């Protein structure tokens, strides 16, 4: 199972919106509404930000939103803040009952 | 509050074995599937293995299939990962994580990780 494809880096100024893409195939992203997004700060464990394409766990800011079209899912961070700086990973359930992660995107708040 | 504490990491030589443990608390362990996810130094996340809440379903990444075995003891709220025939490319921080019931659709919570280094 190949990793899902994400851009290596995305940047934006405070207050702006950015979008991170996550491209897979019909055997993962396109086939199921089980796409999740995680935030990871350096030296820390990842944290679930979005699950089932667009749902937010309790306590996650509504500045984070998710969507999906075909084989590509997206995470949008609106009203960018300094604390949003970090690495972001998508994941998807697959047709072989496994989980596959994306390649990761480094978000830089300018 | 979910608490997952991994242990058992260390330095081993290629071909050797290692067993990781994860003590879980703060949630109903017997209601959750459990996972191991790893991250090589400076690299991205790689899902490794899943065991369902009832221990019936087990799934593995192709990269570890036949070498690693995931198991759980629901009476002790503990997850394990038996790693055999270790290779240099298995060097990573290994995270214990809960998520899913009978299959893994997402990772809900993560431990802080334990480092496994495979080197001669």
JSON list of C-alpha atoms in Angstrom, two decimals:
[
{"chain": "A", "resi": 1, "resn": "UNK", "atom": "CA", "xyz": [0.00, 0.00, 0.00]},
{"chain": "A", "resi": 2, "resn": "UNK", "atom": "CA", "xyz": [1.63, 3.24, -1.12]},
{"chain": "A", "resi": 3, "resn": "UNK", "atom": "CA", "xyz": [1.52, 6.33, 1.05]},
{"chain": "A", "resi": 4, "resn": "UNK", "atom": "CA", "xyz": [-1.06, 8.95, 0.19]},
{"chain": "A", "resi": 5, "resn": "UNK", "atom": "CA", "xyz": [0.40, 11.98, -1.58]},
{"chain": "A", "resi": 6, "resn": "UNK", "atom": "CA", "xyz": [0.59, 15.33, 0.20]},
{"chain": "A", "resi": 7, "resn": "UNK", "atom": "CA", "xyz": [2.50, 18.49, -0.68]},
{"chain": "A", "resi": 8, "resn": "UNK", "atom": "CA", "xyz": [5.78, 18.69, 1.20]},
{"chain": "A", "resi": 9, "resn": "UNK", "atom": "CA", "xyz": [5.12, 22.18, 2.49]},
{"chain": "A", "resi": 10, "resn": "UNK", "atom": "CA", "xyz": [2.45, 24.86, 2.69]},
{"chain": "A", "resi": 11, "resn": "UNK", "atom": "CA", "xyz": [2.80, 28.30, 4.20]},
{"chain": "A", "resi": 12, "resn": "UNK", "atom": "CA", "xyz": [0.62, 31.27, 5.01]},
{"chain": "A", "resi": 13, "resn": "UNK", "atom": "CA", "xyz": [0.48, 34.46, 7.01]},
{"chain": "A", "resi": 14, "resn": "UNK", "atom": "CA", "xyz": [-1.45, 34.79, 10.25]},
{"chain": "A", "resi": 15, "resn": "UNK", "atom": "CA", "xyz": [-5.15, 35.19, 9.57]},
{"chain": "A", "resi": 16, "resn": "UNK", "atom": "CA", "xyz": [-4.98, 33.64, 6.12]},
{"chain": "A", "resi": 17, "resn": "UNK", "atom": "CA", "xyz": [-6.42, 30.29, 5.04]},
{"chain": "A", "resi": 18, "resn": "UNK", "atom": "CA", "xyz": [-4.44, 27.38, 3.69]},
{"chain": "A", "resi": 19, "resn": "UNK", "atom": "CA", "xyz": [-5.46, 24.05, 2.19]},
{"chain": "A", "resi": 20, "resn": "UNK", "atom": "CA", "xyz": [-3.54, 20.78, 2.26]},
{"chain": "A", "resi": 21, "resn": "UNK", "atom": "CA", "xyz": [-4.39, 18.07, -0.26]},
{"chain": "A", "resi": 22, "resn": "UNK", "atom": "CA", "xyz": [-4.19, 14.32, 0.21]},
{"chain": "A", "resi": 23, "resn": "UNK", "atom": "CA", "xyz": [-4.39, 12.19, -2.93]},
{"chain": "A", "resi": 24, "resn": "UNK", "atom": "CA", "xyz": [-4.96, 8.46, -2.96]},
{"chain": "A", "resi": 25, "resn": "UNK", "atom": "CA", "xyz": [-6.83, 5.95, -5.07]},
{"chain": "A", "resi": 26, "resn": "UNK", "atom": "CA", "xyz": [-10.25, 4.37, -5.32]},
{"chain": "A", "resi": 27, "resn": "UNK", "atom": "CA", "xyz": [-8.95, 1.66, -2.96]},
{"chain": "A", "resi": 28, "resn": "UNK", "atom": "CA", "xyz": [-8.49, 4.12, -0.12]},
{"chain": "A", "resi": 29, "resn": "UNK", "atom": "CA", "xyz": [-9.46, 7.80, -0.13]},
{"chain": "A", "resi": 30, "resn": "UNK", "atom": "CA", "xyz": [-11.92, 7.51, -3.01]},
{"chain": "A", "resi": 31, "resn": "UNK", "atom": "CA", "xyz": [-13.56, 4.35, -1.76]},
{"chain": "A", "resi": 32, "resn": "UNK", "atom": "CA", "xyz": [-14.40, 5.22, 1.83]},
{"chain": "A", "resi": 33, "resn": "UNK", "atom": "CA", "xyz": [-15.37, 8.20, 3.95]},
{"chain": "A", "resi": 34, "resn": "UNK", "atom": "CA", "xyz": [-12.69, 7.28, 6.47]},
{"chain": "A", "resi": 35, "resn": "UNK", "atom": "CA", "xyz": [-10.17, 10.03, 5.91]},
{"chain": "A", "resi": 36, "resn": "UNK", "atom": "CA", "xyz": [-8.57, 11.57, 8.99]},
{"chain": "A", "resi": 37, "resn": "UNK", "atom": "CA", "xyz": [-6.09, 14.37, 9.61]},
{"chain": "A", "resi": 38, "resn": "UNK", "atom": "CA", "xyz": [-3.45, 14.66, 12.34]},
{"chain": "A", "resi": 39, "resn": "UNK", "atom": "CA", "xyz": [-1.30, 17.51, 13.61]},
{"chain": "A", "resi": 40, "resn": "UNK", "atom": "CA", "xyz": [2.17, 16.84, 14.96]},
{"chain": "A", "resi": 41, "resn": "UNK", "atom": "CA", "xyz": [4.47, 19.29, 16.66]},
{"chain": "A", "resi": 42, "resn": "UNK", "atom": "CA", "xyz": [8.23, 18.56, 16.87]},
{"chain": "A", "resi": 43, "resn": "UNK", "atom": "CA", "xyz": [9.06, 15.86, 19.39]},
{"chain": "A", "resi": 44, "resn": "UNK", "atom": "CA", "xyz": [5.39, 15.26, 20.20]},
{"chain": "A", "resi": 45, "resn": "UNK", "atom": "CA", "xyz": [2.86, 12.58, 19.39]},
{"chain": "A", "resi": 46, "resn": "UNK", "atom": "CA", "xyz": [0.35, 13.29, 16.62]},
{"chain": "A", "resi": 47, "resn": "UNK", "atom": "CA", "xyz": [-3.12, 14.59, 17.48]},
{"chain": "A", "resi": 48, "resn": "UNK", "atom": "CA", "xyz": [-6.37, 13.79, 15.70]},
{"chain": "A", "resi": 49, "resn": "UNK", "atom": "CA", "xyz": [-7.86, 16.93, 14.12]},
{"chain": "A", "resi": 50, "resn": "UNK", "atom": "CA", "xyz": [-10.45, 15.60, 11.65]},
{"chain": "A", "resi": 51, "resn": "UNK", "atom": "CA", "xyz": [-12.06, 12.19, 11.19]},
{"chain": "A", "resi": 52, "resn": "UNK", "atom": "CA", "xyz": [-14.50, 10.68, 8.69]},
{"chain": "A", "resi": 53, "resn": "UNK", "atom": "CA", "xyz": [-13.56, 13.37, 6.16]},
{"chain": "A", "resi": 54, "resn": "UNK", "atom": "CA", "xyz": [-15.07, 16.37, 7.92]},
{"chain": "A", "resi": 55, "resn": "UNK", "atom": "CA", "xyz": [-15.91, 15.64, 11.57]},
{"chain": "A", "resi": 56, "resn": "UNK", "atom": "CA", "xyz": [-14.00, 17.33, 14.38]},
{"chain": "A", "resi": 57, "resn": "UNK", "atom": "CA", "xyz": [-13.25, 15.64, 17.71]},
{"chain": "A", "resi": 58, "resn": "UNK", "atom": "CA", "xyz": [-14.36, 17.47, 20.81]},
{"chain": "A", "resi": 59, "resn": "UNK", "atom": "CA", "xyz": [-12.06, 20.38, 21.59]},
{"chain": "A", "resi": 60, "resn": "UNK", "atom": "CA", "xyz": [-10.75, 20.92, 18.08]},
{"chain": "A", "resi": 61, "resn": "UNK", "atom": "CA", "xyz": [-11.21, 24.45, 16.75]},
{"chain": "A", "resi": 62, "resn": "UNK", "atom": "CA", "xyz": [-13.74, 25.00, 13.96]},
{"chain": "A", "resi": 63, "resn": "UNK", "atom": "CA", "xyz": [-10.92, 26.75, 12.08]},
{"chain": "A", "resi": 64, "resn": "UNK", "atom": "CA", "xyz": [-10.06, 23.24, 10.93]},
{"chain": "A", "resi": 65, "resn": "UNK", "atom": "CA", "xyz": [-12.29, 21.73, 8.28]},
{"chain": "A", "resi": 66, "resn": "UNK", "atom": "CA", "xyz": [-12.10, 18.76, 5.93]},
{"chain": "A", "resi": 67, "resn": "UNK", "atom": "CA", "xyz": [-13.60, 17.74, 2.61]},
{"chain": "A", "resi": 68, "resn": "UNK", "atom": "CA", "xyz": [-13.21, 15.14, -0.11]},
{"chain": "A", "resi": 69, "resn": "UNK", "atom": "CA", "xyz": [-13.74, 14.96, -3.85]},
{"chain": "A", "resi": 70, "resn": "UNK", "atom": "CA", "xyz": [-13.02, 11.73, -5.69]},
{"chain": "A", "resi": 71, "resn": "UNK", "atom": "CA", "xyz": [-9.62, 10.37, -4.70]},
{"chain": "A", "resi": 72, "resn": "UNK", "atom": "CA", "xyz": [-8.45, 13.61, -3.08]},
{"chain": "A", "resi": 73, "resn": "UNK", "atom": "CA", "xyz": [-9.19, 14.83, 0.43]},
{"chain": "A", "resi": 74, "resn": "UNK", "atom": "CA", "xyz": [-8.39, 18.29, 1.74]},
{"chain": "A", "resi": 75, "resn": "UNK", "atom": "CA", "xyz": [-7.76, 19.98, 5.08]},
{"chain": "A", "resi": 76, "resn": "UNK", "atom": "CA", "xyz": [-8.37, 23.70, 5.33]},
{"chain": "A", "resi": 77, "resn": "UNK", "atom": "CA", "xyz": [-7.06, 25.80, 8.18]},
{"chain": "A", "resi": 78, "resn": "UNK", "atom": "CA", "xyz": [-8.71, 29.20, 8.31]},
{"chain": "A", "resi": 79, "resn": "UNK", "atom": "CA", "xyz": [-7.62, 32.17, 10.38]},
{"chain": "A", "resi": 80, "resn": "UNK", "atom": "CA", "xyz": [-4.08, 30.78, 10.52]},
{"chain": "A", "resi": 81, "resn": "UNK", "atom": "CA", "xyz": [-2.41, 31.15, 13.93]},
{"chain": "A", "resi": 82, "resn": "UNK", "atom": "CA", "xyz": [1.20, 30.69, 15.07]},
{"chain": "A", "resi": 83, "resn": "UNK", "atom": "CA", "xyz": [0.21, 27.56, 17.02]},
{"chain": "A", "resi": 84, "resn": "UNK", "atom": "CA", "xyz": [-0.86, 25.88, 13.75]},
{"chain": "A", "resi": 85, "resn": "UNK", "atom": "CA", "xyz": [2.78, 25.59, 12.76]},
{"chain": "A", "resi": 86, "resn": "UNK", "atom": "CA", "xyz": [3.76, 21.91, 12.49]},
{"chain": "A", "resi": 87, "resn": "UNK", "atom": "CA", "xyz": [3.43, 18.75, 10.42]},
{"chain": "A", "resi": 88, "resn": "UNK", "atom": "CA", "xyz": [0.10, 17.47, 9.16]},
{"chain": "A", "resi": 89, "resn": "UNK", "atom": "CA", "xyz": [-0.70, 13.95, 8.03]},
{"chain": "A", "resi": 90, "resn": "UNK", "atom": "CA", "xyz": [-3.79, 12.47, 6.44]},
{"chain": "A", "resi": 91, "resn": "UNK", "atom": "CA", "xyz": [-4.80, 8.84, 6.74]},
{"chain": "A", "resi": 92, "resn": "UNK", "atom": "CA", "xyz": [-7.35, 6.60, 5.06]},
{"chain": "A", "resi": 93, "resn": "UNK", "atom": "CA", "xyz": [-8.88, 3.21, 5.62]},
{"chain": "A", "resi": 94, "resn": "UNK", "atom": "CA", "xyz": [-8.06, 0.87, 2.73]},
{"chain": "A", "resi": 95, "resn": "UNK", "atom": "CA", "xyz": [-9.68, -1.99, 0.83]},
{"chain": "A", "resi": 96, "resn": "UNK", "atom": "CA", "xyz": [-7.35, -4.47, 2.60]},
{"chain": "A", "resi": 97, "resn": "UNK", "atom": "CA", "xyz": [-8.61, -3.38, 6.04]},
{"chain": "A", "resi": 98, "resn": "UNK", "atom": "CA", "xyz": [-5.41, -1.51, 6.79]},
{"chain": "A", "resi": 99, "resn": "UNK", "atom": "CA", "xyz": [-4.63, 2.15, 7.40]},
{"chain": "A", "resi": 100, "resn": "UNK", "atom": "CA", "xyz": [-2.41, 4.24, 5.17]},
{"chain": "A", "resi": 101, "resn": "UNK", "atom": "CA", "xyz": [-0.90, 7.61, 6.04]},
{"chain": "A", "resi": 102, "resn": "UNK", "atom": "CA", "xyz": [-0.01, 10.49, 3.80]},
{"chain": "A", "resi": 103, "resn": "UNK", "atom": "CA", "xyz": [3.53, 11.63, 3.16]},
{"chain": "A", "resi": 104, "resn": "UNK", "atom": "CA", "xyz": [3.10, 14.61, 5.47]},
{"chain": "A", "resi": 105, "resn": "UNK", "atom": "CA", "xyz": [2.97, 18.36, 4.98]},
{"chain": "A", "resi": 106, "resn": "UNK", "atom": "CA", "xyz": [4.99, 20.93, 6.89]},
{"chain": "A", "resi": 107, "resn": "UNK", "atom": "CA", "xyz": [2.88, 23.98, 7.62]},
{"chain": "A", "resi": 108, "resn": "UNK", "atom": "CA", "xyz": [4.76, 27.20, 8.21]},
{"chain": "A", "resi": 109, "resn": "UNK", "atom": "CA", "xyz": [3.07, 30.29, 9.62]},
{"chain": "A", "resi": 110, "resn": "UNK", "atom": "CA", "xyz": [5.04, 33.20, 8.21]},
{"chain": "B", "resi": 1, "resn": "UNK", "atom": "CA", "xyz": [-8.30, 11.14, 29.93]},
{"chain": "B", "resi": 2, "resn": "UNK", "atom": "CA", "xyz": [-6.65, 8.56, 27.70]},
{"chain": "B", "resi": 3, "resn": "UNK", "atom": "CA", "xyz": [-3.21, 7.47, 28.86]},
{"chain": "B", "resi": 4, "resn": "UNK", "atom": "CA", "xyz": [-1.03, 5.18, 26.76]},
{"chain": "B", "resi": 5, "resn": "UNK", "atom": "CA", "xyz": [2.48, 4.37, 27.99]},
{"chain": "B", "resi": 6, "resn": "UNK", "atom": "CA", "xyz": [4.85, 2.40, 25.80]},
{"chain": "B", "resi": 7, "resn": "UNK", "atom": "CA", "xyz": [7.88, 0.50, 27.06]},
{"chain": "B", "resi": 8, "resn": "UNK", "atom": "CA", "xyz": [10.41, -2.03, 25.83]},
{"chain": "B", "resi": 9, "resn": "UNK", "atom": "CA", "xyz": [12.29, 0.01, 23.26]},
{"chain": "B", "resi": 10, "resn": "UNK", "atom": "CA", "xyz": [16.05, -0.08, 23.00]},
{"chain": "B", "resi": 11, "resn": "UNK", "atom": "CA", "xyz": [19.04, -0.88, 20.83]},
{"chain": "B", "resi": 12, "resn": "UNK", "atom": "CA", "xyz": [19.26, -4.29, 19.17]},
{"chain": "B", "resi": 13, "resn": "UNK", "atom": "CA", "xyz": [21.31, -5.85, 16.40]},
{"chain": "B", "resi": 14, "resn": "UNK", "atom": "CA", "xyz": [19.88, -6.86, 13.01]},
{"chain": "B", "resi": 15, "resn": "UNK", "atom": "CA", "xyz": [18.13, -10.22, 13.21]},
{"chain": "B", "resi": 16, "resn": "UNK", "atom": "CA", "xyz": [17.36, -9.92, 16.90]},
{"chain": "B", "resi": 17, "resn": "UNK", "atom": "CA", "xyz": [13.95, -9.68, 18.59]},
{"chain": "B", "resi": 18, "resn": "UNK", "atom": "CA", "xyz": [12.25, -7.16, 20.84]},
{"chain": "B", "resi": 19, "resn": "UNK", "atom": "CA", "xyz": [8.87, -6.99, 22.58]},
{"chain": "B", "resi": 20, "resn": "UNK", "atom": "CA", "xyz": [7.08, -3.69, 23.11]},
{"chain": "B", "resi": 21, "resn": "UNK", "atom": "CA", "xyz": [4.34, -3.18, 25.67]},
{"chain": "B", "resi": 22, "resn": "UNK", "atom": "CA", "xyz": [1.73, -0.47, 26.07]},
{"chain": "B", "resi": 23, "resn": "UNK", "atom": "CA", "xyz": [-0.18, 0.12, 29.30]},
{"chain": "B", "resi": 24, "resn": "UNK", "atom": "CA", "xyz": [-3.56, 1.72, 28.70]},
{"chain": "B", "resi": 25, "resn": "UNK", "atom": "CA", "xyz": [-5.79, 3.66, 31.07]},
{"chain": "B", "resi": 26, "resn": "UNK", "atom": "CA", "xyz": [-8.45, 6.35, 31.09]},
{"chain": "B", "resi": 27, "resn": "UNK", "atom": "CA", "xyz": [-10.79, 4.64, 28.65]},
{"chain": "B", "resi": 28, "resn": "UNK", "atom": "CA", "xyz": [-12.60, 1.33, 28.23]},
{"chain": "B", "resi": 29, "resn": "UNK", "atom": "CA", "xyz": [-9.76, -0.72, 26.77]},
{"chain": "B", "resi": 30, "resn": "UNK", "atom": "CA", "xyz": [-11.99, -3.66, 25.89]},
{"chain": "B", "resi": 31, "resn": "UNK", "atom": "CA", "xyz": [-14.13, -1.45, 23.62]},
{"chain": "B", "resi": 32, "resn": "UNK", "atom": "CA", "xyz": [-11.32, -0.23, 21.38]},
{"chain": "B", "resi": 33, "resn": "UNK", "atom": "CA", "xyz": [-9.18, -1.68, 18.67]},
{"chain": "B", "resi": 34, "resn": "UNK", "atom": "CA", "xyz": [-5.50, -0.96, 19.26]},
{"chain": "B", "resi": 35, "resn": "UNK", "atom": "CA", "xyz": [-2.67, -0.09, 16.90]},
{"chain": "B", "resi": 36, "resn": "UNK", "atom": "CA", "xyz": [1.06, 0.33, 16.59]},
{"chain": "B", "resi": 37, "resn": "UNK", "atom": "CA", "xyz": [2.27, 3.19, 14.40]},
{"chain": "B", "resi": 38, "resn": "UNK", "atom": "CA", "xyz": [5.92, 4.00, 13.83]},
{"chain": "B", "resi": 39, "resn": "UNK", "atom": "CA", "xyz": [7.93, 6.99, 12.69]},
{"chain": "B", "resi": 40, "resn": "UNK", "atom": "CA", "xyz": [11.52, 6.66, 11.50]},
{"chain": "B", "resi": 41, "resn": "UNK", "atom": "CA", "xyz": [13.82, 9.53, 12.49]},
{"chain": "B", "resi": 42, "resn": "UNK", "atom": "CA", "xyz": [12.92, 12.59, 10.44]},
{"chain": "B", "resi": 43, "resn": "UNK", "atom": "CA", "xyz": [10.34, 10.68, 8.43]},
{"chain": "B", "resi": 44, "resn": "UNK", "atom": "CA", "xyz": [6.56, 10.35, 8.24]},
{"chain": "B", "resi": 45, "resn": "UNK", "atom": "CA", "xyz": [4.07, 8.13, 10.00]},
{"chain": "B", "resi": 46, "resn": "UNK", "atom": "CA", "xyz": [3.70, 4.47, 9.07]},
{"chain": "B", "resi": 47, "resn": "UNK", "atom": "CA", "xyz": [0.86, 2.33, 10.40]},
{"chain": "B", "resi": 48, "resn": "UNK", "atom": "CA", "xyz": [2.23, -1.04, 11.54]},
{"chain": "B", "resi": 49, "resn": "UNK", "atom": "CA", "xyz": [-0.48, -3.27, 12.99]},
{"chain": "B", "resi": 50, "resn": "UNK", "atom": "CA", "xyz": [-4.03, -3.44, 14.42]},
{"chain": "B", "resi": 51, "resn": "UNK", "atom": "CA", "xyz": [-5.83, -5.82, 16.76]},
{"chain": "B", "resi": 52, "resn": "UNK", "atom": "CA", "xyz": [-9.59, -5.61, 17.23]},
{"chain": "B", "resi": 53, "resn": "UNK", "atom": "CA", "xyz": [-11.21, -5.07, 20.63]},
{"chain": "B", "resi": 54, "resn": "UNK", "atom": "CA", "xyz": [-12.03, -8.77, 20.90]},
{"chain": "B", "resi": 55, "resn": "UNK", "atom": "CA", "xyz": [-8.60, -9.97, 19.66]},
{"chain": "B", "resi": 56, "resn": "UNK", "atom": "CA", "xyz": [-10.21, -11.72, 16.68]},
{"chain": "B", "resi": 57, "resn": "UNK", "atom": "CA", "xyz": [-9.05, -9.46, 13.82]},
{"chain": "B", "resi": 58, "resn": "UNK", "atom": "CA", "xyz": [-5.38, -8.69, 13.28]},
{"chain": "B", "resi": 59, "resn": "UNK", "atom": "CA", "xyz": [-3.98, -6.73, 10.36]},
{"chain": "B", "resi": 60, "resn": "UNK", "atom": "CA", "xyz": [-0.40, -5.83, 9.45]},
{"chain": "B", "resi": 61, "resn": "UNK", "atom": "CA", "xyz": [1.49, -3.57, 7.11]},
{"chain": "B", "resi": 62, "resn": "UNK", "atom": "CA", "xyz": [3.20, -5.49, 4.33]},
{"chain": "B", "resi": 63, "resn": "UNK", "atom": "CA", "xyz": [6.58, -4.28, 5.57]},
{"chain": "B", "resi": 64, "resn": "UNK", "atom": "CA", "xyz": [6.24, -6.22, 8.85]},
{"chain": "B", "resi": 65, "resn": "UNK", "atom": "CA", "xyz": [3.95, -9.11, 7.93]},
{"chain": "B", "resi": 66, "resn": "UNK", "atom": "CA", "xyz": [5.42, -12.43, 9.03]},
{"chain": "B", "resi": 67, "resn": "UNK", "atom": "CA", "xyz": [7.96, -10.75, 11.35]},
{"chain": "B", "resi": 68, "resn": "UNK", "atom": "CA", "xyz": [5.81, -8.77, 13.82]},
{"chain": "B", "resi": 69, "resn": "UNK", "atom": "CA", "xyz": [2.92, -10.03, 15.95]},
{"chain": "B", "resi": 70, "resn": "UNK", "atom": "CA", "xyz": [0.40, -7.79, 17.68]},
{"chain": "B", "resi": 71, "resn": "UNK", "atom": "CA", "xyz": [-1.49, -9.04, 20.72]},
{"chain": "B", "resi": 72, "resn": "UNK", "atom": "CA", "xyz": [-3.41, -7.74, 23.70]},
{"chain": "B", "resi": 73, "resn": "UNK", "atom": "CA", "xyz": [-4.31, -8.81, 27.22]},
{"chain": "B", "resi": 74, "resn": "UNK", "atom": "CA", "xyz": [-7.70, -7.34, 28.05]},
{"chain": "B", "resi": 75, "resn": "UNK", "atom": "CA", "xyz": [-7.41, -8.43, 31.68]},
{"chain": "B", "resi": 76, "resn": "UNK", "atom": "CA", "xyz": [-4.32, -6.24, 32.04]},
{"chain": "B", "resi": 77, "resn": "UNK", "atom": "CA", "xyz": [-5.30, -3.38, 29.70]},
{"chain": "B", "resi": 78, "resn": "UNK", "atom": "CA", "xyz": [-2.04, -3.98, 27.87]},
{"chain": "B", "resi": 79, "resn": "UNK", "atom": "CA", "xyz": [-1.05, -4.08, 24.19]},
{"chain": "B", "resi": 80, "resn": "UNK", "atom": "CA", "xyz": [2.03, -5.84, 22.86]},
{"chain": "B", "resi": 81, "resn": "UNK", "atom": "CA", "xyz": [4.14, -5.94, 19.74]},
{"chain": "B", "resi": 82, "resn": "UNK", "atom": "CA", "xyz": [6.52, -8.87, 19.28]},
{"chain": "B", "resi": 83, "resn": "UNK", "atom": "CA", "xyz": [9.15, -7.89, 16.73]},
{"chain": "B", "resi": 84, "resn": "UNK", "atom": "CA", "xyz": [11.35, -10.62, 15.25]},
{"chain": "B", "resi": 85, "resn": "UNK", "atom": "CA", "xyz": [14.05, -10.61, 12.57]},
{"chain": "B", "resi": 86, "resn": "UNK", "atom": "CA", "xyz": [14.56, -6.89, 13.07]},
{"chain": "B", "resi": 87, "resn": "UNK", "atom": "CA", "xyz": [16.13, -4.86, 10.28]},
{"chain": "B", "resi": 88, "resn": "UNK", "atom": "CA", "xyz": [17.84, -1.48, 10.17]},
{"chain": "B", "resi": 89, "resn": "UNK", "atom": "CA", "xyz": [14.76, -0.05, 8.45]},
{"chain": "B", "resi": 90, "resn": "UNK", "atom": "CA", "xyz": [12.66, -0.94, 11.51]},
{"chain": "B", "resi": 91, "resn": "UNK", "atom": "CA", "xyz": [14.47, 1.80, 13.44]},
{"chain": "B", "resi": 92, "resn": "UNK", "atom": "CA", "xyz": [11.76, 4.21, 14.57]},
{"chain": "B", "resi": 93, "resn": "UNK", "atom": "CA", "xyz": [9.72, 5.64, 17.40]},
{"chain": "B", "resi": 94, "resn": "UNK", "atom": "CA", "xyz": [6.87, 3.18, 17.96]},
{"chain": "B", "resi": 95, "resn": "UNK", "atom": "CA", "xyz": [3.57, 4.67, 19.08]},
{"chain": "B", "resi": 96, "resn": "UNK", "atom": "CA", "xyz": [0.78, 2.77, 20.76]},
{"chain": "B", "resi": 97, "resn": "UNK", "atom": "CA", "xyz": [-2.58, 4.16, 19.66]},
{"chain": "B", "resi": 98, "resn": "UNK", "atom": "CA", "xyz": [-6.25, 3.40, 20.05]},
{"chain": "B", "resi": 99, "resn": "UNK", "atom": "CA", "xyz": [-8.72, 3.58, 17.18]},
{"chain": "B", "resi": 100, "resn": "UNK", "atom": "CA", "xyz": [-11.30, 1.43, 15.45]},
{"chain": "B", "resi": 101, "resn": "UNK", "atom": "CA", "xyz": [-13.24, -1.52, 16.82]},
{"chain": "B", "resi": 102, "resn": "UNK", "atom": "CA", "xyz": [-13.07, -4.43, 14.36]},
{"chain": "B", "resi": 103, "resn": "UNK", "atom": "CA", "xyz": [-11.06, -2.57, 11.71]},
{"chain": "B", "resi": 104, "resn": "UNK", "atom": "CA", "xyz": [-8.94, 0.58, 11.96]},
{"chain": "B", "resi": 105, "resn": "UNK", "atom": "CA", "xyz": [-10.59, 3.61, 10.36]},
{"chain": "B", "resi": 106, "resn": "UNK", "atom": "CA", "xyz": [-8.68, 6.25, 12.29]},
{"chain": "B", "resi": 107, "resn": "UNK", "atom": "CA", "xyz": [-6.32, 6.76, 15.23]},
{"chain": "B", "resi": 108, "resn": "UNK", "atom": "CA", "xyz": [-7.97, 8.49, 18.19]},
{"chain": "B", "resi": 109, "resn": "UNK", "atom": "CA", "xyz": [-5.23, 8.85, 20.79]},
{"chain": "B", "resi": 110, "resn": "UNK", "atom": "CA", "xyz": [-1.50, 8.22, 20.86]},
{"chain": "B", "resi": 111, "resn": "UNK", "atom": "CA", "xyz": [1.11, 7.40, 23.47]},
{"chain": "B", "resi": 112, "resn": "UNK", "atom": "CA", "xyz": [4.39, 9.30, 23.64]},
{"chain": "B", "resi": 113, "resn": "UNK", "atom": "CA", "xyz": [6.30, 6.55, 21.86]},
{"chain": "B", "resi": 114, "resn": "UNK", "atom": "CA", "xyz": [9.29, 4.32, 22.51]},
{"chain": "B", "resi": 115, "resn": "UNK", "atom": "CA", "xyz": [12.43, 4.36, 20.38]},
{"chain": "B", "resi": 116, "resn": "UNK", "atom": "CA", "xyz": [13.66, 1.17, 18.74]},
{"chain": "B", "resi": 117, "resn": "UNK", "atom": "CA", "xyz": [17.12, 1.29, 17.17]},
{"chain": "B", "resi": 118, "resn": "UNK", "atom": "CA", "xyz": [18.34, -1.60, 15.04]},
{"chain": "B", "resi": 119, "resn": "UNK", "atom": "CA", "xyz": [22.06, -1.29, 14.46]},
{"chain": "B", "resi": 120, "resn": "UNK", "atom": "CA", "xyz": [25.18, -3.40, 14.43]}
]
